[in-house]
Amino acid sequence: TILSQVAYFYNYYALTPGAVPEGAVLPEGANGLRVLWSLSVEEHFYLLYPMLFLLIMKGRITMWHLGGILAFFLVWRLFNWHVLGWGDHIYTRSDTRFDSILWGCLLALWQGKGIANRIMPLNGKVMWAWLAVAVVVTLLGFVYRNEAFRETWRYTLQGMALVPVFHYAVANYRHPAFRWLNWAPLAKIGVLSYSIYLIHYVILRGFAYNGIELHPLGNFVVVGGLSILYALAVARFVEAPIRNLRHYFTGHRMQPTAAE
């Protein structure tokens, strides 16, 4: 299990017969590492997307083609659920979840080409209309509990709903509705968020393994605080030296992050 996590095929290894202990959702390898299935999806996506991006930049793939690719993933999930009967695999497989990241790539391309502002102008009334639709669609994904819907249509609808939210948060960041996102402590949490995500469940599982039970609010404060401290240490002692090493070999230097 740990080998599959290190080599980024954990999300598929976990689906092999005998890999999952009886009564478990996913094999962990070590307590708290279950969340690493998502890294497999991301790594697979980032290995393939650059090739697609080059074709987009050369004009061989248009925005319409990209829309067709996004539609394909919905059709593929529907086929998995209704024809193959693999519904319990859909949540963690790369080939059924790539579009969750691809929607963000589509928005970035739209931003760069000026399409986003034409479709979603910064006009106040239009913005609030888009955001209202986004909230309703997102809530639908949480409220409607039909399993077939949740493992097929939900991911597509959520991806679509997040597009206007992220567009306005970036393009209209001075608006009072989004200005608070630029508050320095929140910006720092944003920089640290990935490390926080990776460690928080390890700490929770460590507490449970040692018989430490906290009130949910206590978990939020204690586990959240420890996760932030861990993320700060990773940023200082792991990420910063690696960036310096990259600069040594490539000459490319990133601007210091909020964590530094």
mmCIF file of C-alpha atoms in Angstrom:
data_model
loop_
_atom_site.group_PDB
_atom_site.id
_atom_site.type_symbol
_atom_site.label_atom_id
_atom_site.label_comp_id
_atom_site.label_asym_id
_atom_site.label_seq_id
_atom_site.Cartn_x
_atom_site.Cartn_y
_atom_site.Cartn_z
ATOM 1 C CA THR A 1 0.000 0.000 0.000
ATOM 2 C CA ILE A 2 2.751 2.458 0.907
ATOM 3 C CA LEU A 3 4.588 1.651 -2.344
ATOM 4 C CA SER A 4 1.427 2.467 -4.295
ATOM 5 C CA GLN A 5 1.170 5.791 -2.433
ATOM 6 C CA VAL A 6 4.796 6.712 -3.094
ATOM 7 C CA ALA A 7 4.524 5.728 -6.778
ATOM 8 C CA TYR A 8 1.133 7.428 -7.302
ATOM 9 C CA PHE A 9 -1.004 4.432 -8.212
ATOM 10 C CA TYR A 10 -2.686 4.156 -4.812
ATOM 11 C CA ASN A 11 -6.127 5.085 -6.134
ATOM 12 C CA TYR A 12 -6.082 2.056 -8.462
ATOM 13 C CA TYR A 13 -4.248 -0.303 -6.122
ATOM 14 C CA ALA A 14 -6.956 0.274 -3.515
ATOM 15 C CA LEU A 15 -9.506 -1.176 -5.961
ATOM 16 C CA THR A 16 -7.673 -4.499 -6.432
ATOM 17 C CA PRO A 17 -9.212 -7.569 -4.766
ATOM 18 C CA GLY A 18 -7.872 -8.130 -1.272
ATOM 19 C CA ALA A 19 -6.267 -4.687 -0.953
ATOM 20 C CA VAL A 20 -8.965 -3.277 1.321
ATOM 21 C CA PRO A 21 -9.173 -4.719 4.863
ATOM 22 C CA GLU A 22 -12.612 -5.964 5.855
ATOM 23 C CA GLY A 23 -14.794 -3.084 6.989
ATOM 24 C CA ALA A 24 -12.427 -0.390 5.665
ATOM 25 C CA VAL A 25 -13.056 2.117 2.875
ATOM 26 C CA LEU A 26 -9.461 2.269 1.605
ATOM 27 C CA PRO A 27 -6.264 0.612 2.815
ATOM 28 C CA GLU A 28 -4.220 3.218 4.668
ATOM 29 C CA GLY A 29 -0.705 1.809 4.757
ATOM 30 C CA ALA A 30 0.000 4.016 7.777
ATOM 31 C CA ASN A 31 -2.671 5.629 9.916
ATOM 32 C CA GLY A 32 -4.040 8.733 8.233
ATOM 33 C CA LEU A 33 -2.593 8.262 4.742
ATOM 34 C CA ARG A 34 -5.924 7.399 3.140
ATOM 35 C CA VAL A 35 -6.184 10.936 1.738
ATOM 36 C CA LEU A 36 -3.240 10.218 -0.580
ATOM 37 C CA TRP A 37 -5.575 8.708 -3.177
ATOM 38 C CA SER A 38 -6.215 12.265 -4.377
ATOM 39 C CA LEU A 39 -2.507 12.818 -5.055
ATOM 40 C CA SER A 40 -2.605 9.941 -7.520
ATOM 41 C CA VAL A 41 -5.406 11.624 -9.465
ATOM 42 C CA GLU A 42 -3.554 14.936 -9.490
ATOM 43 C CA GLU A 43 -0.226 13.424 -10.509
ATOM 44 C CA HIS A 44 -1.815 11.505 -13.381
ATOM 45 C CA PHE A 45 -3.565 14.664 -14.539
ATOM 46 C CA TYR A 46 -0.432 16.818 -14.421
ATOM 47 C CA LEU A 47 1.515 14.210 -16.379
ATOM 48 C CA LEU A 48 -1.042 14.274 -19.209
ATOM 49 C CA TYR A 49 -2.382 17.832 -19.273
ATOM 50 C CA PRO A 50 0.830 19.514 -20.550
ATOM 51 C CA MET A 51 0.475 17.572 -23.818
ATOM 52 C CA LEU A 52 -3.135 18.710 -24.127
ATOM 53 C CA PHE A 53 -2.105 22.267 -23.261
ATOM 54 C CA LEU A 54 0.492 22.330 -26.051
ATOM 55 C CA LEU A 55 -2.170 21.259 -28.546
ATOM 56 C CA ILE A 56 -4.456 24.013 -27.248
ATOM 57 C CA MET A 57 -1.717 26.631 -27.599
ATOM 58 C CA LYS A 58 -1.029 25.461 -31.166
ATOM 59 C CA GLY A 59 -4.730 25.797 -32.003
ATOM 60 C CA ARG A 60 -5.211 22.103 -32.720
ATOM 61 C CA ILE A 61 -7.640 21.792 -29.830
ATOM 62 C CA THR A 62 -10.233 24.529 -29.392
ATOM 63 C CA MET A 63 -12.387 25.495 -26.439
ATOM 64 C CA TRP A 64 -15.192 23.495 -28.056
ATOM 65 C CA HIS A 65 -12.997 20.411 -28.073
ATOM 66 C CA LEU A 66 -12.205 21.003 -24.414
ATOM 67 C CA GLY A 67 -15.920 21.208 -23.702
ATOM 68 C CA GLY A 68 -16.333 17.888 -25.498
ATOM 69 C CA ILE A 69 -13.633 16.341 -23.306
ATOM 70 C CA LEU A 70 -15.418 17.565 -20.192
ATOM 71 C CA ALA A 71 -18.678 16.076 -21.489
ATOM 72 C CA PHE A 72 -16.879 12.789 -22.200
ATOM 73 C CA PHE A 73 -16.007 12.339 -18.519
ATOM 74 C CA LEU A 74 -19.664 12.725 -17.570
ATOM 75 C CA VAL A 75 -20.670 10.148 -20.189
ATOM 76 C CA TRP A 76 -17.871 7.837 -19.019
ATOM 77 C CA ARG A 77 -19.113 8.039 -15.413
ATOM 78 C CA LEU A 78 -22.674 7.331 -16.516
ATOM 79 C CA PHE A 79 -21.414 4.325 -18.498
ATOM 80 C CA ASN A 80 -19.459 3.102 -15.472
ATOM 81 C CA TRP A 81 -22.467 3.387 -13.197
ATOM 82 C CA HIS A 82 -25.325 2.208 -15.383
ATOM 83 C CA VAL A 83 -23.585 -0.286 -17.696
ATOM 84 C CA LEU A 84 -20.427 -1.574 -15.997
ATOM 85 C CA GLY A 85 -21.780 -1.386 -12.462
ATOM 86 C CA TRP A 86 -18.534 0.132 -11.152
ATOM 87 C CA GLY A 87 -20.180 2.897 -9.167
ATOM 88 C CA ASP A 88 -18.072 2.359 -6.052
ATOM 89 C CA HIS A 89 -14.892 2.976 -8.115
ATOM 90 C CA ILE A 90 -15.870 6.341 -9.593
ATOM 91 C CA TYR A 91 -14.961 8.563 -6.638
ATOM 92 C CA THR A 92 -11.236 7.734 -6.578
ATOM 93 C CA ARG A 93 -10.297 6.748 -10.145
ATOM 94 C CA SER A 94 -8.273 9.168 -12.250
ATOM 95 C CA ASP A 95 -10.125 8.349 -15.471
ATOM 96 C CA THR A 96 -13.451 9.275 -13.863
ATOM 97 C CA ARG A 97 -12.294 12.368 -11.950
ATOM 98 C CA PHE A 98 -9.926 14.246 -14.283
ATOM 99 C CA ASP A 99 -12.632 16.752 -15.163
ATOM 100 C CA SER A 100 -12.705 18.013 -11.565
ATOM 101 C CA ILE A 101 -9.312 19.621 -12.289
ATOM 102 C CA LEU A 102 -9.954 20.298 -15.975
ATOM 103 C CA TRP A 103 -12.752 22.777 -15.174
ATOM 104 C CA GLY A 104 -10.139 24.972 -13.464
ATOM 105 C CA CYS A 105 -7.842 24.696 -16.479
ATOM 106 C CA LEU A 106 -10.725 25.722 -18.736
ATOM 107 C CA LEU A 107 -11.346 28.804 -16.593
ATOM 108 C CA ALA A 108 -7.642 29.726 -16.726
ATOM 109 C CA LEU A 109 -7.718 29.484 -20.529
ATOM 110 C CA TRP A 110 -10.895 31.550 -20.637
ATOM 111 C CA GLN A 111 -9.246 34.180 -18.444
ATOM 112 C CA GLY A 112 -6.200 34.328 -20.687
ATOM 113 C CA LYS A 113 -8.264 34.667 -23.869
ATOM 114 C CA GLY A 114 -10.714 37.202 -22.413
ATOM 115 C CA ILE A 115 -13.612 34.758 -22.799
ATOM 116 C CA ALA A 116 -14.406 34.642 -19.077
ATOM 117 C CA ASN A 117 -15.185 38.354 -18.860
ATOM 118 C CA ARG A 118 -17.486 38.128 -21.876
ATOM 119 C CA ILE A 119 -19.438 35.181 -20.482
ATOM 120 C CA MET A 120 -19.330 36.374 -16.865
ATOM 121 C CA PRO A 121 -18.990 40.193 -16.953
ATOM 122 C CA LEU A 122 -18.026 42.056 -13.796
ATOM 123 C CA ASN A 123 -21.343 43.940 -13.776
ATOM 124 C CA GLY A 124 -22.749 43.735 -10.232
ATOM 125 C CA LYS A 125 -26.200 42.367 -11.088
ATOM 126 C CA VAL A 126 -24.824 39.823 -13.539
ATOM 127 C CA MET A 127 -22.202 38.737 -11.021
ATOM 128 C CA TRP A 128 -24.763 38.151 -8.280
ATOM 129 C CA ALA A 129 -26.969 36.215 -10.708
ATOM 130 C CA TRP A 130 -24.071 33.924 -11.635
ATOM 131 C CA LEU A 131 -23.127 33.455 -7.983
ATOM 132 C CA ALA A 132 -26.726 32.699 -7.003
ATOM 133 C CA VAL A 133 -26.915 29.984 -9.661
ATOM 134 C CA ALA A 134 -23.563 28.615 -8.483
ATOM 135 C CA VAL A 135 -24.746 28.403 -4.866
ATOM 136 C CA VAL A 136 -28.012 26.692 -5.814
ATOM 137 C CA VAL A 137 -26.263 24.123 -8.007
ATOM 138 C CA THR A 138 -23.618 23.434 -5.364
ATOM 139 C CA LEU A 139 -26.231 22.981 -2.643
ATOM 140 C CA LEU A 140 -28.114 20.596 -4.900
ATOM 141 C CA GLY A 141 -25.054 18.344 -4.911
ATOM 142 C CA PHE A 142 -25.133 18.203 -1.116
ATOM 143 C CA VAL A 143 -28.889 17.947 -0.604
ATOM 144 C CA TYR A 144 -29.864 15.444 -3.309
ATOM 145 C CA ARG A 145 -28.700 12.095 -1.924
ATOM 146 C CA ASN A 146 -29.366 9.805 -4.878
ATOM 147 C CA GLU A 147 -26.177 7.734 -5.273
ATOM 148 C CA ALA A 148 -26.340 7.499 -9.066
ATOM 149 C CA PHE A 149 -26.580 11.295 -9.283
ATOM 150 C CA ARG A 150 -23.825 11.836 -6.727
ATOM 151 C CA GLU A 151 -21.328 9.640 -8.579
ATOM 152 C CA THR A 152 -22.105 10.906 -12.079
ATOM 153 C CA TRP A 153 -23.800 14.271 -12.593
ATOM 154 C CA ARG A 154 -22.712 15.806 -9.282
ATOM 155 C CA TYR A 155 -19.027 16.156 -10.201
ATOM 156 C CA THR A 156 -19.882 17.856 -13.502
ATOM 157 C CA LEU A 157 -22.393 20.227 -11.929
ATOM 158 C CA GLN A 158 -20.045 21.124 -9.078
ATOM 159 C CA GLY A 159 -17.217 21.812 -11.524
ATOM 160 C CA MET A 160 -19.460 24.093 -13.575
ATOM 161 C CA ALA A 161 -20.762 25.863 -10.458
ATOM 162 C CA LEU A 162 -17.268 26.632 -9.171
ATOM 163 C CA VAL A 163 -16.207 28.308 -12.435
ATOM 164 C CA PRO A 164 -18.076 31.609 -11.828
ATOM 165 C CA VAL A 165 -17.122 31.588 -8.136
ATOM 166 C CA PHE A 166 -13.404 31.339 -8.910
ATOM 167 C CA HIS A 167 -13.713 33.743 -11.838
ATOM 168 C CA TYR A 168 -15.194 36.527 -9.753
ATOM 169 C CA ALA A 169 -12.942 35.822 -6.760
ATOM 170 C CA VAL A 170 -9.921 36.382 -9.034
ATOM 171 C CA ALA A 171 -11.147 38.972 -11.544
ATOM 172 C CA ASN A 172 -13.147 41.020 -9.035
ATOM 173 C CA TYR A 173 -10.990 40.484 -5.966
ATOM 174 C CA ARG A 174 -11.474 44.073 -4.754
ATOM 175 C CA HIS A 175 -15.222 43.550 -4.403
ATOM 176 C CA PRO A 176 -16.344 43.375 -0.730
ATOM 177 C CA ALA A 177 -17.660 39.847 -1.344
ATOM 178 C CA PHE A 178 -14.124 38.630 -2.089
ATOM 179 C CA ARG A 179 -11.815 41.215 -0.548
ATOM 180 C CA TRP A 180 -11.637 39.259 2.729
ATOM 181 C CA LEU A 181 -9.956 36.393 0.869
ATOM 182 C CA ASN A 182 -6.879 38.613 0.527
ATOM 183 C CA TRP A 183 -6.555 39.078 4.290
ATOM 184 C CA ALA A 184 -2.923 38.180 5.091
ATOM 185 C CA PRO A 185 -3.671 35.328 7.567
ATOM 186 C CA LEU A 186 -6.064 33.734 5.078
ATOM 187 C CA ALA A 187 -3.529 34.119 2.278
ATOM 188 C CA LYS A 188 -0.967 32.339 4.445
ATOM 189 C CA ILE A 189 -3.433 29.530 5.204
ATOM 190 C CA GLY A 190 -4.007 29.254 1.456
ATOM 191 C CA VAL A 191 -0.277 28.791 0.859
ATOM 192 C CA LEU A 192 -0.096 26.167 3.616
ATOM 193 C CA SER A 193 -3.397 24.486 2.801
ATOM 194 C CA TYR A 194 -1.998 21.562 0.833
ATOM 195 C CA SER A 195 0.341 20.474 3.627
ATOM 196 C CA ILE A 196 -2.474 21.014 6.129
ATOM 197 C CA TYR A 197 -4.693 18.759 4.039
ATOM 198 C CA LEU A 198 -2.053 16.016 3.912
ATOM 199 C CA ILE A 199 -1.311 15.978 7.650
ATOM 200 C CA HIS A 200 -4.626 16.721 9.374
ATOM 201 C CA TYR A 201 -6.033 13.206 9.028
ATOM 202 C CA VAL A 202 -2.735 11.681 10.191
ATOM 203 C CA ILE A 203 -3.018 13.698 13.410
ATOM 204 C CA LEU A 204 -6.693 12.771 13.849
ATOM 205 C CA ARG A 205 -5.910 9.088 13.355
ATOM 206 C CA GLY A 206 -2.937 9.382 15.719
ATOM 207 C CA PHE A 207 -5.189 10.788 18.419
ATOM 208 C CA ALA A 208 -7.735 8.015 17.884
ATOM 209 C CA TYR A 209 -5.017 5.325 17.912
ATOM 210 C CA ASN A 210 -3.815 6.594 21.296
ATOM 211 C CA GLY A 211 -7.323 6.874 22.735
ATOM 212 C CA ILE A 212 -7.414 10.677 22.712
ATOM 213 C CA GLU A 213 -10.969 11.897 22.163
ATOM 214 C CA LEU A 214 -11.710 15.586 21.776
ATOM 215 C CA HIS A 215 -14.884 17.573 21.247
ATOM 216 C CA PRO A 216 -15.291 18.495 17.550
ATOM 217 C CA LEU A 217 -14.425 22.096 18.439
ATOM 218 C CA GLY A 218 -11.352 20.847 20.277
ATOM 219 C CA ASN A 219 -10.365 18.820 17.237
ATOM 220 C CA PHE A 220 -10.712 21.912 15.078
ATOM 221 C CA VAL A 221 -8.488 23.985 17.369
ATOM 222 C CA VAL A 222 -5.897 21.398 18.398
ATOM 223 C CA VAL A 223 -5.621 19.393 15.183
ATOM 224 C CA GLY A 224 -5.894 22.558 13.110
ATOM 225 C CA GLY A 225 -3.166 24.243 15.116
ATOM 226 C CA LEU A 226 -0.823 21.252 14.934
ATOM 227 C CA SER A 227 -1.484 20.941 11.196
ATOM 228 C CA ILE A 228 -0.557 24.593 10.656
ATOM 229 C CA LEU A 229 2.655 24.183 12.660
ATOM 230 C CA TYR A 230 3.554 21.123 10.602
ATOM 231 C CA ALA A 231 2.820 22.989 7.355
ATOM 232 C CA LEU A 232 4.990 25.921 8.456
ATOM 233 C CA ALA A 233 7.850 23.523 9.168
ATOM 234 C CA VAL A 234 7.451 21.871 5.755
ATOM 235 C CA ALA A 235 7.424 25.270 4.033
ATOM 236 C CA ARG A 236 10.582 26.356 5.869
ATOM 237 C CA PHE A 237 12.664 23.195 5.896
ATOM 238 C CA VAL A 238 11.461 21.251 2.837
ATOM 239 C CA GLU A 239 9.837 23.497 0.239
ATOM 240 C CA ALA A 240 12.225 26.476 0.514
ATOM 241 C CA PRO A 241 15.427 24.375 0.099
ATOM 242 C CA ILE A 242 13.899 22.546 -2.866
ATOM 243 C CA ARG A 243 13.031 25.860 -4.527
ATOM 244 C CA ASN A 244 16.610 26.991 -3.984
ATOM 245 C CA LEU A 245 17.840 23.751 -5.529
ATOM 246 C CA ARG A 246 15.607 24.333 -8.546
ATOM 247 C CA HIS A 247 17.040 27.831 -8.904
ATOM 248 C CA TYR A 248 20.545 26.363 -8.783
ATOM 249 C CA PHE A 249 19.812 23.985 -11.673
ATOM 250 C CA THR A 250 17.411 26.069 -13.775
ATOM 251 C CA GLY A 251 17.998 29.694 -12.859
ATOM 252 C CA HIS A 252 14.282 30.066 -12.172
ATOM 253 C CA ARG A 253 13.330 31.658 -8.860
ATOM 254 C CA MET A 254 9.817 32.031 -7.469
ATOM 255 C CA GLN A 255 8.754 35.001 -5.396
ATOM 256 C CA PRO A 256 8.675 34.306 -1.619
ATOM 257 C CA THR A 257 5.313 32.942 -0.486
ATOM 258 C CA ALA A 258 3.168 34.182 2.373
ATOM 259 C CA ALA A 259 4.503 31.292 4.463
ATOM 260 C CA GLU A 260 8.022 32.699 4.231
#
